[in-house]
Amino acid sequence: VQLVESGGGLVQTGGSLKLSCAASGFTFDDYVIAWFRQAPGKEREGVGCISGADGRTYYGNSVKGRFTISSDGARGVVYLQMNNLKPDDTAVYYCAANLEYYVALRMLRPNEYDYWGQGTQVTVSS
């Protein structure tokens, strides 16, 4: 299993950014792909996730209404569209995956995900 994030960068407050997670080495429909983020000195936080089987999505409270997760199963890519970005969104963003059987989608618990990408930095300037 391999996950590779891309699309991070520097953006001003109120701006938008779209991250990609290229997934390979597993059957996409059997897995949940999630996005997490971690800011310096803070715990890893669940951003949201998507079921590869049926496209259900769940989001963390801090990003609801601003972030959207989508997927292209044929290409094995999951996207995180981030709008109305705030300085508090500054963090390293990771995608993670595991078999849906082992994941409580709504909970966004990092310890339920076995596979992780290397992360991509998102910085929002004020």
Coordinates of C-alpha atoms in Angstrom, one line a residue, residues 16-122:
S16 CA -8.4 27.8 -1.4
L17 CA -6.2 24.8 -2.0
K18 CA -6.8 21.3 -3.3
L19 CA -4.8 18.4 -2.0
S20 CA -4.4 15.0 -3.7
C21 CA -3.7 11.6 -2.3
A22 CA -2.6 9.0 -4.9
A23 CA -3.3 5.6 -3.6
S24 CA -1.9 2.3 -4.9
G25 CA -1.4 -1.3 -3.9
F26 CA -4.9 -2.1 -2.7
T27 CA -8.4 -2.5 -3.9
F28 CA -9.9 1.0 -3.6
D29 CA -13.5 -0.1 -3.0
D30 CA -12.5 -2.0 0.1
Y31 CA -10.8 0.9 1.9
V32 CA -11.5 4.1 3.7
I33 CA -9.3 7.0 2.8
A34 CA -9.0 9.7 5.4
W35 CA -7.3 13.1 5.8
F36 CA -5.7 14.1 9.0
R37 CA -3.6 17.1 9.9
Q38 CA -1.1 17.9 12.6
A39 CA 0.1 21.4 13.6
P40 CA 3.3 21.9 15.7
G41 CA 2.7 21.0 19.3
K42 CA -0.8 19.7 18.7
E43 CA -2.3 16.2 18.4
R44 CA -3.2 14.7 15.0
E45 CA -6.7 15.8 14.1
G46 CA -9.2 14.1 11.8
V47 CA -10.2 16.3 8.9
G48 CA -12.5 13.8 7.1
C49 CA -12.8 10.5 5.3
I50 CA -14.4 8.9 2.3
S51 CA -15.6 5.3 1.8
G52 CA -14.1 3.8 -1.3
A53 CA -17.2 1.5 -1.5
D54 CA -20.0 4.0 -1.7
G55 CA -18.5 7.5 -1.4
R56 CA -19.9 8.3 2.0
T57 CA -18.0 11.2 3.6
Y58 CA -17.6 12.4 7.1
Y59 CA -15.9 15.6 8.3
G60 CA -14.4 16.9 11.5
N61 CA -16.3 19.7 13.1
S62 CA -13.6 22.3 12.5
V63 CA -13.8 21.9 8.7
K64 CA -17.5 21.2 8.0
G65 CA -18.8 23.4 5.3
R66 CA -15.4 24.5 4.2
F67 CA -13.6 21.3 3.1
T68 CA -14.8 18.6 0.7
I69 CA -13.5 15.2 0.1
S70 CA -14.0 13.4 -3.2
S71 CA -12.5 10.5 -5.0
D72 CA -11.7 9.1 -8.4
G73 CA -11.7 5.4 -7.8
A74 CA -10.6 4.5 -11.3
R75 CA -7.5 6.5 -10.9
G76 CA -7.1 5.8 -7.2
V77 CA -7.0 9.4 -6.2
V78 CA -8.7 11.1 -3.3
Y79 CA -9.0 14.9 -3.2
L80 CA -9.3 17.4 -0.3
Q81 CA -10.8 20.7 -1.5
M82 CA -10.2 23.3 1.1
N83 CA -12.0 26.6 0.9
N84 CA -12.1 29.7 3.1
L85 CA -8.9 28.7 4.7
K86 CA -7.9 30.2 8.1
P87 CA -4.5 30.5 9.8
D88 CA -5.7 27.7 12.2
D89 CA -5.7 25.3 9.2
T90 CA -2.0 25.6 9.0
A91 CA -0.6 22.0 9.5
V92 CA 1.0 19.1 7.8
Y93 CA -1.8 17.2 6.0
Y94 CA -1.7 13.4 5.8
C95 CA -3.8 10.9 4.0
A96 CA -4.3 7.5 5.6
A97 CA -6.1 4.3 4.6
N98 CA -7.4 1.1 6.0
L99 CA -9.9 -1.6 5.2
E100 CA -13.4 -0.2 5.9
Y101 CA -14.1 -3.2 8.1
Y102 CA -11.7 -1.9 10.7
V103 CA -12.7 1.7 10.7
A104 CA -15.5 3.7 12.4
L105 CA -15.8 6.3 9.7
R106 CA -17.5 8.9 11.8
M107 CA -14.9 8.9 14.6
L108 CA -11.8 9.8 12.5
R109 CA -9.4 8.0 15.0
P110 CA -5.8 8.0 13.7
N111 CA -5.0 4.7 15.4
E112 CA -7.6 2.9 13.2
Y113 CA -5.6 3.7 10.1
D114 CA -2.6 1.4 9.2
Y115 CA -1.3 3.1 6.1
W116 CA -0.1 6.7 5.9
G117 CA 1.4 9.1 3.4
Q118 CA 4.4 11.3 4.1
G119 CA 2.4 14.5 4.5
T120 CA 2.2 17.8 2.7
Q121 CA 2.6 21.2 4.4
V122 CA -0.3 23.7 4.2

